[in-house]
Amino acid sequence: MESVDVIIVGAGLTGLTLARNLTEQGIDFLLLEGRDRIGGRIHSIETQDGAVVEMGATWFFSHFNNLSKLLKKIKVDLTDQYSRGHTMYESDARTPARKINSSGGDMFRIKGGTAKIVDTLQNKIDGSKVLLGQKVSEIKQTPDGIEVTSNGKVFKSSRVVTTVPPQLLAKSVKFSPPLPQDVMNVLKNTHTWMGDSIKGAVTYKTPFWKNSGLSGGLYSNAGPFVQMYDQTNTDGNGAALVGFMSGSIARVPFEERKKKVIAQLVRVFGDQALEYLEYRDTVWSKEQFTIDSQAPRVSQHQNNGHQVYQQPLMGGALIIGGTETSTRAGGYMEGAVNSANKIATMLTK
């Protein structure tokens, strides 16, 4: 059986950034991804009318230093998060929404969609090294190295790096020998970024809200949208409003969610909101390769960057990575890049 130096589990931002780093260093690797797409919680989708909307990671902030370096290196550009005009605030469903001053000058989006980052990274590595649809079920240490079982097939390597959310890792992968109980306890109780989030998008022929001096931004105590922004394509086509939705809406069927969202947008923006083209959403708690649906809910950022993630396990053969393990910006894209960079350094020592 052919063996590689490193097996990476998960083709999200951490896994793909690490794969690119290892490619540059001449280290042989194999990247196993459970989904039928790359990106993980970076999930840009193109709607039927051509709008690119973000169902996952979206924003870049000026203090994301390592992500900034990566974007410059792979030549991916930023664009301002549109915030000109007033933002709307909705205290409850019975009280008319009111205008408030917009804030968002430090928020940027990825030009062309956040998926451009992972697509560009994938193009910089050997495509044959990325295997999709691989559900890893066991990581076993043997006298000869590491054996990773996925879909009943065994892959061999000297070392393995996991980049999937720790809580999911603890639930879905069997370790042999078992990891120490204190490590497992931390994994099981590490907050999964986006795990309890719902993102929705509504597209329109034109960004009609701009004609009324509005930014498209919304903060609401009524829901379903609790926080929303303009995500119109940078070329002006594909007008879209995208945002986070209240957690309770996850229990409502899709068509009912859509109905409630449109009703809210009509309350806030008027009858023009009825002229939508498409509604899409992603309930991340139902994404099996992000979080186990039965996993205990923990406080936001709990155990992100915990000390158990900072050193290899299994005598140096196993490294647990991913944005939740980063000591800085854990849970964000910056944390994912930080994790990849740190692991790349560890693997070359």
Coordinates of C-alpha atoms in Angstrom, one line a residue:
M1 CA 0.0 0.0 0.0
E2 CA 1.4 3.4 -1.0
S3 CA 2.2 5.7 1.9
V4 CA 2.5 9.5 2.0
D5 CA 4.2 11.8 4.5
V6 CA 1.1 13.5 5.7
I7 CA -2.7 12.8 5.5
I8 CA -4.8 15.9 5.9
V9 CA -8.4 15.3 7.0
G10 CA -10.7 18.2 5.8
A11 CA -10.5 20.4 2.8
G12 CA -11.6 23.7 4.3
L13 CA -9.4 26.7 4.6
T14 CA -7.0 25.2 7.1
G15 CA -6.6 22.0 5.1
L16 CA -6.1 23.7 1.7
T17 CA -3.8 26.3 3.1
L18 CA -1.7 23.6 4.7
A19 CA -1.8 21.6 1.5
R20 CA -0.4 24.6 -0.4
N21 CA 2.3 25.1 2.2
L22 CA 3.3 21.4 2.0
T23 CA 3.4 21.6 -1.8
E24 CA 5.8 24.5 -1.6
Q25 CA 8.0 22.6 0.9
G26 CA 8.0 19.4 -1.2
I27 CA 6.2 17.3 1.4
D28 CA 4.0 14.5 0.0
F29 CA 0.4 14.6 1.3
L30 CA -3.1 13.3 0.7
L31 CA -6.2 15.4 1.5
L32 CA -9.4 13.6 2.4
E33 CA -12.7 15.6 2.4
G34 CA -16.1 14.2 3.5
R35 CA -18.2 16.5 1.4
D36 CA -18.6 16.5 -2.4
R37 CA -17.0 19.9 -2.5
I38 CA -14.0 21.7 -1.0
G39 CA -14.3 24.7 1.3
G40 CA -15.9 23.4 4.5
R41 CA -17.6 26.4 6.1
I42 CA -16.6 28.6 3.2
H43 CA -19.7 28.1 1.1
S44 CA -20.3 30.5 -1.7
I45 CA -23.3 29.6 -3.9
E46 CA -24.4 31.1 -7.2
T47 CA -28.1 31.6 -7.5
Q48 CA -30.1 31.1 -10.7
D49 CA -30.0 34.8 -11.4
G50 CA -26.2 35.0 -11.1
A51 CA -25.8 36.4 -7.6
V52 CA -23.0 35.0 -5.5
V53 CA -24.1 34.7 -1.9
E54 CA -22.2 33.6 1.2
M55 CA -23.8 30.8 3.2
G56 CA -20.7 30.6 5.4
A57 CA -17.5 32.6 6.0
T58 CA -17.8 36.1 4.6
W59 CA -15.9 38.9 6.1
F60 CA -12.3 40.1 6.3
F61 CA -11.2 42.5 9.0
S62 CA -8.1 44.7 9.0
H63 CA -6.5 42.8 11.9
F64 CA -6.5 39.5 9.9
N65 CA -2.8 39.8 9.2
N66 CA -2.0 36.2 8.1
L67 CA -5.1 35.9 6.0
S68 CA -4.1 39.2 4.4
K69 CA -0.6 37.8 3.6
L70 CA -2.2 34.7 2.1
L71 CA -4.6 36.7 -0.1
K72 CA -1.8 38.8 -1.4
K73 CA 0.3 35.8 -2.1
I74 CA -2.4 34.0 -4.1
K75 CA -3.6 37.2 -5.7
V76 CA -7.2 37.3 -4.3
D77 CA -8.6 40.8 -3.9
L78 CA -10.9 42.4 -1.3
T79 CA -13.9 44.6 -1.8
D80 CA -15.6 46.9 0.7
Q81 CA -18.7 45.7 2.5
Y82 CA -21.3 48.1 1.2
S83 CA -22.5 50.3 4.0
R84 CA -23.4 53.6 2.5
G85 CA -26.7 54.9 3.6
H86 CA -28.7 54.1 6.7
T87 CA -29.0 50.7 8.4
M88 CA -32.5 49.6 9.6
Y89 CA -33.2 48.5 13.1
E90 CA -36.3 46.5 14.0
S91 CA -37.2 46.3 17.7
D92 CA -40.2 44.0 17.2
A93 CA -42.5 42.9 14.5
R94 CA -45.3 45.3 15.4
T95 CA -43.1 48.5 15.6
P96 CA -42.0 50.1 12.3
A97 CA -38.3 49.6 11.6
R98 CA -36.3 52.8 12.0
K99 CA -33.1 54.1 10.4
I100 CA -29.8 54.1 12.3
N101 CA -26.3 55.2 11.3
S102 CA -24.4 52.5 9.4
S103 CA -21.2 51.0 10.7
G104 CA -19.0 48.7 8.6
G105 CA -16.0 50.7 7.4
D106 CA -13.7 48.0 8.7
M107 CA -15.6 45.1 7.0
F108 CA -14.5 43.7 3.7
R109 CA -15.6 40.9 1.5
I110 CA -13.7 38.7 -0.9
K111 CA -14.1 40.0 -4.5
G112 CA -15.8 37.3 -6.5
G113 CA -16.9 35.4 -3.4
T114 CA -15.2 33.8 -0.4
A115 CA -14.9 30.5 -2.3
K116 CA -12.4 32.2 -4.6
I117 CA -9.8 31.7 -1.8
V118 CA -10.3 27.9 -1.6
D119 CA -10.6 27.5 -5.4
T120 CA -7.4 29.4 -5.9
L121 CA -5.6 27.3 -3.2
Q122 CA -6.9 24.1 -4.8
N123 CA -5.5 25.2 -8.2
K124 CA -2.1 25.6 -6.6
I125 CA -1.8 21.9 -5.5
D126 CA -1.9 18.6 -7.3
G127 CA -5.6 17.9 -7.9
S128 CA -5.0 14.1 -7.6
K129 CA -4.0 14.7 -4.0
V130 CA -7.5 15.9 -3.1
L131 CA -10.2 13.1 -2.6
L132 CA -13.8 14.1 -2.1
G133 CA -16.6 12.1 -0.5
Q134 CA -14.2 10.5 2.0
K135 CA -15.8 9.9 5.4
V136 CA -12.9 9.2 7.7
S137 CA -14.0 6.8 10.5
E138 CA -10.7 5.7 12.1
I139 CA -7.2 6.9 12.8
K140 CA -4.9 4.1 13.9
Q141 CA -1.3 4.2 15.0
T142 CA 0.8 1.2 14.0
P143 CA 4.5 0.3 14.3
D144 CA 4.9 1.5 10.7
G145 CA 3.1 4.9 11.1
I146 CA -0.6 5.9 10.8
E147 CA -3.5 4.2 9.1
V148 CA -6.5 6.3 8.2
T149 CA -9.7 4.4 7.3
S150 CA -12.2 6.2 5.0
N151 CA -15.2 4.6 3.3
G152 CA -13.7 1.2 4.2
K153 CA -10.3 1.9 2.5
V154 CA -7.1 2.3 4.4
F155 CA -4.6 5.1 3.7
K156 CA -1.1 5.1 5.2
S157 CA 1.1 8.0 6.2
S158 CA 3.8 9.0 8.7
R159 CA 1.6 11.7 10.2
V160 CA -2.0 12.8 10.1
V161 CA -3.5 16.3 10.6
T162 CA -7.2 16.7 11.3
T163 CA -8.8 20.0 10.4
V164 CA -12.5 19.2 11.0
P165 CA -14.2 20.8 14.0
P166 CA -12.9 19.1 17.2
Q167 CA -16.4 18.4 18.5
L168 CA -17.2 16.5 15.2
L169 CA -13.9 14.8 15.3
A170 CA -14.5 13.4 18.8
K171 CA -17.9 12.0 17.7
S172 CA -17.1 10.7 14.2
V173 CA -13.6 9.3 14.3
K174 CA -12.3 6.3 16.4
F175 CA -8.7 6.7 17.6
S176 CA -6.5 3.7 18.2
P177 CA -4.9 3.8 20.7
P178 CA -7.7 6.0 22.3
L179 CA -6.8 9.6 23.0
P180 CA -6.4 10.6 26.6
Q181 CA -9.7 11.3 28.3
D182 CA -8.8 14.9 29.1
V183 CA -8.1 15.5 25.4
M184 CA -11.4 13.9 24.5
N185 CA -13.2 16.1 27.0
V186 CA -11.8 19.2 25.5
L187 CA -12.7 18.1 22.0
K188 CA -16.3 17.3 22.9
N189 CA -16.7 20.7 24.6
T190 CA -15.1 22.9 21.9
H191 CA -17.4 25.4 20.3
T192 CA -17.9 24.8 16.6
W193 CA -17.9 28.0 14.6
M194 CA -21.1 28.3 12.5
G195 CA -22.5 25.1 14.1
D196 CA -25.5 26.9 15.5
S197 CA -25.8 29.4 12.7
I198 CA -28.4 29.8 10.0
K199 CA -27.7 32.0 7.0
G200 CA -30.2 33.1 4.5
A201 CA -30.1 35.0 1.2
V202 CA -32.7 36.7 -0.9
T203 CA -31.9 38.0 -4.4
Y204 CA -33.5 40.7 -6.5
K205 CA -33.1 42.1 -10.0
T206 CA -31.8 45.4 -8.6
P207 CA -30.6 46.6 -5.1
F208 CA -33.8 48.7 -4.7
W209 CA -32.9 49.7 -1.1
K210 CA -30.1 51.9 -2.3
N211 CA -32.7 54.2 -4.1
S212 CA -34.1 54.9 -0.6
G213 CA -30.7 55.8 0.8
L214 CA -30.4 52.5 2.7
S215 CA -27.3 50.3 3.0
G216 CA -29.3 47.0 3.0
G217 CA -28.1 46.4 6.5
L218 CA -30.6 45.3 9.2
Y219 CA -30.4 44.5 12.9
S220 CA -33.6 43.0 14.3
N221 CA -35.0 41.6 17.5
A222 CA -38.0 40.2 15.7
G223 CA -36.4 38.0 13.1
P224 CA -36.1 35.7 11.2
F225 CA -33.1 37.8 10.1
V226 CA -31.3 39.2 13.1
Q227 CA -28.3 40.6 11.2
M228 CA -28.3 41.3 7.5
Y229 CA -26.1 43.0 4.9
D230 CA -26.1 43.9 1.2
Q231 CA -24.2 41.3 -0.8
T232 CA -24.8 42.6 -4.3
N233 CA -22.1 41.4 -6.7
T234 CA -19.2 43.8 -7.2
D235 CA -20.1 44.2 -10.8
G236 CA -23.5 45.5 -9.8
N237 CA -25.4 42.5 -11.0
G238 CA -27.0 39.9 -8.8
A239 CA -28.5 42.1 -6.1
A240 CA -28.8 40.2 -2.8
L241 CA -29.5 40.6 0.9
V242 CA -27.7 38.0 3.1
G243 CA -27.5 37.5 6.8
F244 CA -27.8 35.5 10.0
M245 CA -31.1 34.2 11.1
S246 CA -32.5 33.4 14.6
G247 CA -31.9 29.9 15.8
S248 CA -35.5 29.0 16.3
I249 CA -36.2 29.2 12.6
A250 CA -34.2 26.0 12.1
R251 CA -37.3 24.0 13.3
V252 CA -39.5 25.6 10.6
P253 CA -39.8 23.9 7.2
F254 CA -38.0 25.6 4.3
E255 CA -41.1 27.0 2.6
E256 CA -42.3 28.5 5.9
R257 CA -38.8 30.0 6.5
K258 CA -39.0 31.6 3.1
K259 CA -42.4 33.0 3.8
K260 CA -41.4 34.5 7.2
V261 CA -38.2 36.0 5.7
I262 CA -40.1 37.8 2.9
A263 CA -42.7 39.0 5.3
Q264 CA -39.9 40.5 7.4
L265 CA -38.3 42.2 4.4
V266 CA -41.7 43.7 3.4
R267 CA -42.0 45.1 6.9
V268 CA -38.6 46.7 6.7
F269 CA -38.2 47.7 3.1
G270 CA -41.8 47.9 1.8
D271 CA -43.7 46.0 -1.0
Q272 CA -40.7 46.0 -3.4
A273 CA -39.3 43.2 -1.2
L274 CA -42.1 41.0 -2.6
E275 CA -40.4 41.1 -6.0
Y276 CA -37.6 38.7 -5.0
L277 CA -36.0 36.3 -7.5
E278 CA -34.8 33.5 -5.2
Y279 CA -34.5 32.5 -1.6
R280 CA -31.7 30.2 -0.3
D281 CA -30.5 29.2 3.2
T282 CA -28.2 26.9 5.0
V283 CA -28.9 25.5 8.4
W284 CA -25.5 24.6 9.6
S285 CA -26.7 22.4 12.5
K286 CA -27.9 20.0 9.8
E287 CA -24.5 19.9 8.0
Q288 CA -23.2 16.5 9.0
F289 CA -19.6 17.4 8.1
T290 CA -19.7 20.5 10.4
I291 CA -21.4 19.3 13.5
D292 CA -23.1 16.3 15.0
S293 CA -26.8 17.1 15.3
Q294 CA -26.8 15.6 18.8
A295 CA -23.7 17.4 20.0
P296 CA -24.0 19.4 23.2
R297 CA -24.3 23.1 22.7
V298 CA -21.5 25.0 24.3
S299 CA -20.8 28.7 24.8
Q300 CA -19.3 30.7 21.8
H301 CA -15.6 30.2 21.4
Q302 CA -15.5 27.8 24.3
N303 CA -12.1 25.9 24.3
N304 CA -11.0 27.6 21.1
G305 CA -7.2 27.7 21.1
H306 CA -7.1 25.3 24.1
Q307 CA -3.6 24.2 25.2
V308 CA -4.3 20.5 24.3
Y309 CA -4.3 21.6 20.6
Q310 CA -0.9 23.2 20.7
Q311 CA 1.2 20.0 20.8
P312 CA 1.0 16.8 18.6
L313 CA -0.5 13.7 20.0
M314 CA 0.3 10.0 19.4
G315 CA 4.0 10.6 19.9
G316 CA 4.0 13.4 17.3
A317 CA 2.1 11.5 14.7
L318 CA -1.3 13.3 15.2
I319 CA -1.9 17.0 15.0
I320 CA -5.4 18.4 15.7
G321 CA -5.8 21.6 13.7
G322 CA -8.5 23.8 12.3
T323 CA -9.7 27.3 13.2
E324 CA -11.1 26.3 16.5
T325 CA -7.6 25.2 17.6
S326 CA -5.9 28.6 16.9
T327 CA -4.8 30.7 19.9
R328 CA -5.6 33.8 17.8
A329 CA -8.8 34.5 16.0
G330 CA -10.2 31.1 16.7
G331 CA -13.4 30.4 14.8
Y332 CA -12.6 32.9 12.0
M333 CA -10.8 32.6 8.6
E334 CA -7.8 34.2 10.2
G335 CA -7.7 31.4 12.8
A336 CA -7.8 28.8 10.0
V337 CA -4.8 30.3 8.3
N338 CA -3.0 30.7 11.6
S339 CA -3.5 27.0 12.3
A340 CA -2.3 25.9 8.9
N341 CA 0.8 28.0 9.1
K342 CA 1.7 26.7 12.6
I343 CA 1.1 23.1 11.6
A344 CA 3.3 23.5 8.4
T345 CA 6.1 24.7 10.7
M346 CA 5.6 21.8 13.1
L347 CA 5.7 19.3 10.2
T348 CA 9.1 20.6 8.9
K349 CA 10.9 20.4 12.3

